[in-house]
Amino acid sequence: MASGHYILQASIALLCYLSWAAHAAQFEVVVGGLQFKPPTVVAAPGDTVLFVFKQGNHSATQSSFENPCVAALGGFDSGFMPVAEGTNVSFPASPLNVTTTEPVWVYCRQANHCQQGMVFAINPGNQFSAFQAAARSSSPSSSTKTVPSSHTSTATSSAVPRPAATSSDHTVVVGGPNRVFFSPSNITAQIGDTVTFQFQQKNHTVTQSTFAQPCVSLTESSTSGQIGFDSSFMPVADNATNFPTYTIQINDTSPLWAFCRQTNHCGAGMVFSVNAPELGPTTFEAFTARAKELNGTKKSSNAVSSASERTTITYRRNGRAGLSATVAAIILVLQFQAAAF
Ligand SMILES: *[C@@H]1O[C@H](CO)[C@@H](O)[C@H](O)[C@H]1NC(C)=O
Ligand SMILES: *[C@@H]1O[C@H](CO)[C@@H](O)[C@H](O)[C@H]1NC(C)=O
Ligand SMILES: *[C@@H]1O[C@H](CO)[C@@H](O)[C@H](O)[C@H]1NC(C)=O
Ligand SMILES: *[C@@H]1O[C@H](CO)[C@@H](O)[C@H](O)[C@H]1NC(C)=O
Ligand SMILES: *[C@@H]1O[C@H](CO)[C@@H](O)[C@H](O)[C@H]1NC(C)=O
Ligand SMILES: *[C@@H]1O[C@H](CO)[C@@H](O)[C@H](O)[C@H]1NC(C)=O
Ligand SMILES: *[C@@H]1O[C@H](CO)[C@@H](O)[C@H](O)[C@H]1NC(C)=O
Ligand SMILES: *[C@@H]1O[C@H](CO)[C@@H](O)[C@H](O)[C@H]1NC(C)=O
């Protein structure tokens, strides 16, 4: 009897996963030029909005409809993300997890950017122009006084790029017998340093990607024509003693993300970073987890349990979530029944 319930529960969890997987999405929002692009997105719980910061020194900070240019207490805040003028690759990014279907109001808390209409919203309905108009007419003092209470992202508040007095080279071994990883897999480097990848056994690459899409080359994912570095495939025979190398130069302190393009390697966690933040949502650990989640081979079996968890959370947060809420409710009931047996 109880096991029958478990089977039913498992299939409903799978159903939930399928419906969740079909909807979970990632929205990339470019922050720069005194605007958020696109200025609004329609997103569901479980989706992610990734703010990508371009030239200037901006933030993505949650506010409220009533006070568009004042940080909401305990709200999301990327922190300031200064991006130097010459930067054309690896822009810093900060992800925001969407947990509600209610509107989420966001602004840039730099100087008077908000008063110039630099605002953004998730699920604003038809209220966005009213929100932006309110931002334009809000008093400048209100934005500078308020310091947000929570910094959910400490990612790359890098100082103005300045070459280090002495530059050094960092050696990273790629692959080797039974080694499907970069060693070390994450490093800290100064401006002007070089990183030399030494390719050992098998057939690997080191290819620049982004935090948002760990296993897709920057060249491929960029919507603005950025060209990321790519060593190309470096096949190395089992008995080799001479190893080919590929060197990159570090031009700024913003994080660099990379992966191996060989089939299944990235999804197995063969990723690499330079200057990944030690704290916040964009650590090297989070990058690795993201690679495995998006390109791993075992994702369906793991995802079922976490998806049913997520759907339950969706139900708690939003009573109007329709079918998935109903299904989540059934799961809750079944969990009670299973517990009773
Ligand atoms: C966002 O969601 C991911 C995966 O669901 C989680 O690992 C991460 O900690 C969350 N980030 C924040 C800031 O809540
Ligand atoms: C970015 O802006 C903040 C707030 O105005 C400021 O404190 C910080 O020094 C700026 N960073 C850079 C590198 O200009
Ligand atoms: C990872 O998955 C994405 C989306 O399915 C795909 O476009 C990309 O080619 C995959 N990357 C690798 C290295 O297989
Ligand atoms: C990026 O900038 C560097 C130097 O500032 C330049 O040499 C390179 O061509 C630029 N790359 C792209 C894709 O614009
Ligand atoms: C290395 O891997 C690539 C991609 O899988 C493949 O096209 C190439 O033939 C391989 N080279 C050798 C020598 O095995
Ligand atoms: C490696 O093995 C191949 C074939 O097994 C042989 O032709 C080659 O000479 C060997 N190379 C070295 C460096 O021992
Ligand atoms: C650093 O700048 C040099 C010269 O412009 C460029 O060739 C190189 O690709 C840049 N490094 C990275 C990691 O983008
Ligand atoms: C980052 O590199 C350091 C030094 O190699 C290593 O100790 C640490 O485990 C790495 N972090 C992760 C998350 O793999």
XYZ file of C-alpha atoms in Angstrom, residues 36-338:
303
model
C 18.887 47.839 -18.268
C 18.449 45.905 -21.496
C 15.793 44.567 -21.769
C 14.061 46.862 -19.216
C 11.525 44.203 -18.175
C 11.215 40.424 -18.193
C 8.345 38.097 -17.469
C 9.723 35.305 -15.312
C 8.442 32.422 -13.211
C 9.702 31.086 -9.879
C 12.779 28.967 -10.559
C 13.949 31.223 -13.373
C 17.134 33.254 -13.105
C 17.828 36.810 -14.167
C 21.527 37.319 -14.842
C 22.672 40.950 -14.727
C 25.730 41.425 -16.947
C 27.566 44.665 -16.195
C 29.112 46.608 -19.038
C 31.230 49.805 -19.021
C 30.658 52.203 -16.156
C 30.029 51.543 -12.498
C 26.501 50.334 -11.949
C 24.482 48.162 -9.612
C 21.288 46.139 -9.824
C 19.482 46.809 -6.570
C 15.987 45.864 -5.511
C 13.660 48.710 -4.551
C 9.894 49.010 -4.363
C 7.181 50.457 -6.556
C 6.557 53.190 -3.964
C 10.241 54.186 -3.691
C 11.903 53.290 -7.005
C 15.300 54.766 -6.062
C 15.570 53.468 -2.489
C 17.031 50.044 -1.701
C 14.426 47.661 -0.281
C 15.243 46.370 3.167
C 16.766 42.899 2.790
C 16.380 43.075 -0.983
C 18.716 41.842 -3.694
C 21.795 43.956 -4.410
C 24.613 43.140 -6.821
C 26.914 45.735 -5.268
C 28.768 48.205 -7.497
C 30.303 46.603 -10.575
C 32.926 48.934 -12.016
C 33.910 47.904 -15.552
C 36.917 49.619 -17.105
C 36.645 51.396 -20.453
C 38.768 48.968 -22.528
C 37.020 45.821 -21.258
C 35.490 43.792 -24.052
C 35.466 40.294 -22.602
C 34.345 38.648 -19.350
C 32.040 41.270 -17.988
C 31.100 40.708 -14.341
C 27.652 39.229 -13.758
C 25.310 38.773 -10.848
C 22.414 36.300 -10.844
C 19.042 36.913 -9.230
C 16.830 33.924 -8.484
C 13.197 34.523 -9.203
C 11.079 33.165 -6.327
C 7.750 34.846 -6.950
C 5.331 35.839 -9.684
C 4.837 39.187 -7.946
C 6.632 42.210 -9.472
C 10.293 42.715 -8.486
C 11.474 46.317 -8.883
C 15.151 47.056 -9.527
C 17.272 50.195 -10.034
C 20.914 51.281 -10.329
C 22.001 52.958 -7.105
C 24.939 54.830 -8.656
C 24.754 58.634 -8.193
C 21.628 59.885 -10.025
C 21.280 56.999 -12.501
C 17.875 56.030 -11.115
C 16.604 59.587 -11.533
C 17.669 59.292 -15.175
C 15.328 56.338 -15.550
C 17.837 53.512 -15.056
C 15.345 50.991 -13.670
C 14.266 47.435 -14.389
C 11.423 45.141 -13.384
C 10.504 41.486 -13.313
C 6.797 40.852 -13.915
C 5.738 44.520 -13.796
C 2.434 43.892 -15.556
C 1.470 47.242 -17.079
C 3.103 49.223 -14.265
C 6.602 49.651 -15.666
C 6.191 53.103 -17.205
C 4.600 54.358 -13.974
C 7.559 52.926 -12.023
C 10.083 54.534 -14.343
C 8.257 57.874 -14.270
C 8.291 57.757 -10.461
C 12.034 57.038 -10.566
C 12.645 60.038 -12.836
C 10.776 62.361 -10.491
C 12.150 61.000 -7.206
C 14.469 63.169 -5.172
C 18.197 62.562 -5.686
C 18.994 62.537 -1.964
C 16.875 59.481 -1.258
C 19.063 57.197 -3.345
C 22.418 58.230 -1.938
C 21.426 58.022 1.715
C 20.230 54.458 1.753
C 22.644 51.609 2.081
C 21.072 48.216 1.373
C 21.047 45.868 4.306
C 21.998 42.752 2.405
C 24.639 42.235 -0.219
C 23.663 38.993 -1.883
C 26.555 39.375 -4.255
C 30.076 40.395 -3.418
C 31.142 39.489 -6.923
C 34.005 41.409 -8.423
C 33.931 44.790 -6.854
C 37.330 45.030 -8.477
C 39.300 48.218 -8.183
C 40.457 50.238 -11.162
C 42.716 47.918 -13.185
C 46.346 48.677 -12.505
C 49.228 46.508 -13.677
C 51.043 44.700 -10.874
C 54.605 45.708 -10.176
C 55.944 42.245 -11.001
C 53.979 39.935 -13.221
C 54.181 36.168 -13.000
C 53.185 33.130 -14.986
C 50.775 30.532 -13.602
C 51.042 26.974 -14.944
C 47.855 24.976 -15.230
C 48.003 21.300 -16.179
C 45.141 20.205 -18.429
C 44.272 16.508 -18.331
C 46.829 13.732 -17.985
C 46.331 9.978 -17.421
C 42.910 9.540 -15.766
C 42.721 13.255 -15.035
C 39.712 14.944 -16.604
C 40.258 18.314 -14.917
C 42.371 21.468 -14.794
C 44.982 21.537 -12.056
C 44.719 23.906 -10.306
C 41.132 24.493 -11.338
C 40.853 28.041 -10.047
C 43.547 30.650 -9.591
C 43.995 34.250 -8.560
C 46.078 36.352 -10.917
C 47.173 39.973 -11.168
C 46.839 42.249 -14.180
C 49.778 41.576 -16.477
C 50.231 37.971 -15.304
C 50.069 35.131 -17.785
C 48.496 31.704 -17.450
C 50.159 28.862 -19.349
C 48.044 25.783 -19.919
C 50.095 22.631 -20.349
C 48.101 19.964 -22.172
C 48.815 16.437 -21.005
C 47.281 13.091 -22.085
C 44.012 12.791 -24.003
C 42.461 15.529 -26.090
C 41.305 18.684 -24.340
C 40.749 22.402 -24.900
C 40.658 25.450 -22.693
C 37.863 27.636 -24.005
C 36.513 30.836 -22.540
C 32.852 30.809 -21.509
C 30.628 32.799 -19.161
C 29.242 32.178 -15.702
C 25.775 32.027 -17.223
C 26.685 29.334 -19.740
C 29.716 27.454 -18.411
C 29.803 24.930 -21.262
C 29.197 27.260 -24.212
C 32.066 29.292 -25.644
C 31.902 33.031 -25.109
C 32.313 33.471 -28.859
C 29.164 31.400 -29.396
C 27.028 32.810 -26.562
C 27.931 36.477 -26.981
C 25.190 38.608 -28.450
C 27.599 41.509 -28.936
C 30.266 39.791 -31.021
C 32.800 39.135 -28.260
C 35.548 36.677 -29.140
C 36.686 34.496 -26.249
C 40.006 32.681 -26.097
C 40.139 29.069 -27.274
C 43.190 26.815 -27.373
C 41.485 24.457 -29.878
C 41.842 20.673 -29.382
C 45.242 19.515 -28.149
C 45.474 15.737 -28.695
C 48.338 14.232 -26.676
C 49.430 10.584 -27.079
C 49.559 8.276 -24.061
C 53.319 7.885 -24.356
C 54.032 11.589 -24.916
C 56.660 13.344 -22.837
C 56.477 16.712 -24.577
C 53.345 18.684 -23.882
C 51.887 21.503 -25.977
C 51.066 24.769 -24.214
C 48.689 27.677 -24.687
C 49.106 31.005 -22.895
C 46.645 33.774 -22.072
C 47.283 37.181 -20.608
C 45.335 38.638 -17.708
C 44.216 42.158 -18.594
C 41.877 42.990 -15.730
C 40.714 41.615 -12.413
C 37.218 40.589 -13.452
C 36.608 36.828 -13.370
C 37.497 34.686 -16.372
C 35.529 31.473 -16.878
C 36.620 28.564 -19.060
C 35.873 24.921 -19.840
C 37.047 21.968 -21.932
C 35.086 21.540 -25.155
C 35.680 17.773 -25.433
C 32.401 15.770 -25.397
C 30.978 15.416 -21.847
C 34.036 16.909 -20.113
C 32.403 20.177 -19.103
C 29.274 18.477 -17.757
C 31.592 16.270 -15.695
C 33.008 19.424 -14.106
C 36.086 20.117 -16.244
C 35.980 23.881 -15.781
C 38.424 26.564 -14.774
C 38.414 30.143 -13.539
C 40.715 33.064 -12.880
C 39.761 35.530 -10.145
C 36.367 34.005 -9.333
C 34.821 35.745 -6.308
C 35.369 33.864 -3.046
C 31.922 34.786 -1.779
C 28.496 35.357 -3.254
C 26.592 33.588 -5.991
C 29.363 33.457 -8.603
C 32.070 31.448 -6.855
C 34.111 28.825 -8.702
C 32.150 26.187 -6.807
C 28.853 27.629 -8.100
C 30.308 27.726 -11.622
C 31.260 24.031 -11.420
C 27.836 23.130 -10.061
C 26.241 25.076 -12.889
C 28.303 23.244 -15.527
C 27.214 19.902 -14.076
C 23.611 21.004 -13.764
C 23.338 22.331 -17.330
C 25.508 19.794 -19.174
C 25.887 16.831 -16.817
C 24.791 13.373 -17.914
C 23.104 12.445 -14.629
C 20.933 15.511 -14.486
C 17.499 13.874 -14.834
C 17.750 11.507 -11.864
C 19.102 14.200 -9.535
C 16.735 16.785 -10.819
C 13.559 14.861 -10.017
C 13.927 15.152 -6.267
C 15.119 18.742 -6.305
C 12.410 19.659 -8.785
C 9.672 18.291 -6.563
C 11.198 20.266 -3.703
C 11.190 23.400 -5.843
C 7.626 22.882 -6.930
C 6.576 22.535 -3.311
C 8.301 25.811 -2.549
C 6.533 27.401 -5.502
C 3.250 26.236 -4.059
C 3.977 27.749 -0.662
C 5.010 31.067 -2.120
C 2.298 31.413 -4.667
C -1.187 30.115 -4.160
C -2.111 30.882 -7.760
C 0.492 28.761 -9.480
C -2.141 26.739 -11.298
C -1.452 23.168 -12.323
C 1.971 22.832 -10.719
C 0.576 24.099 -7.418
C -2.216 21.558 -7.610
C 0.270 18.791 -8.305
C 2.507 20.030 -5.486
C -0.511 19.934 -3.193
C -1.102 16.312 -4.190
C 2.522 15.568 -3.320
C 2.058 17.130 0.103
C -1.050 15.040 0.691
C 0.768 11.903 -0.451
C 3.680 12.711 1.825
C 1.269 12.884 4.733
C -0.281 9.581 3.721
C 3.099 7.923 3.274
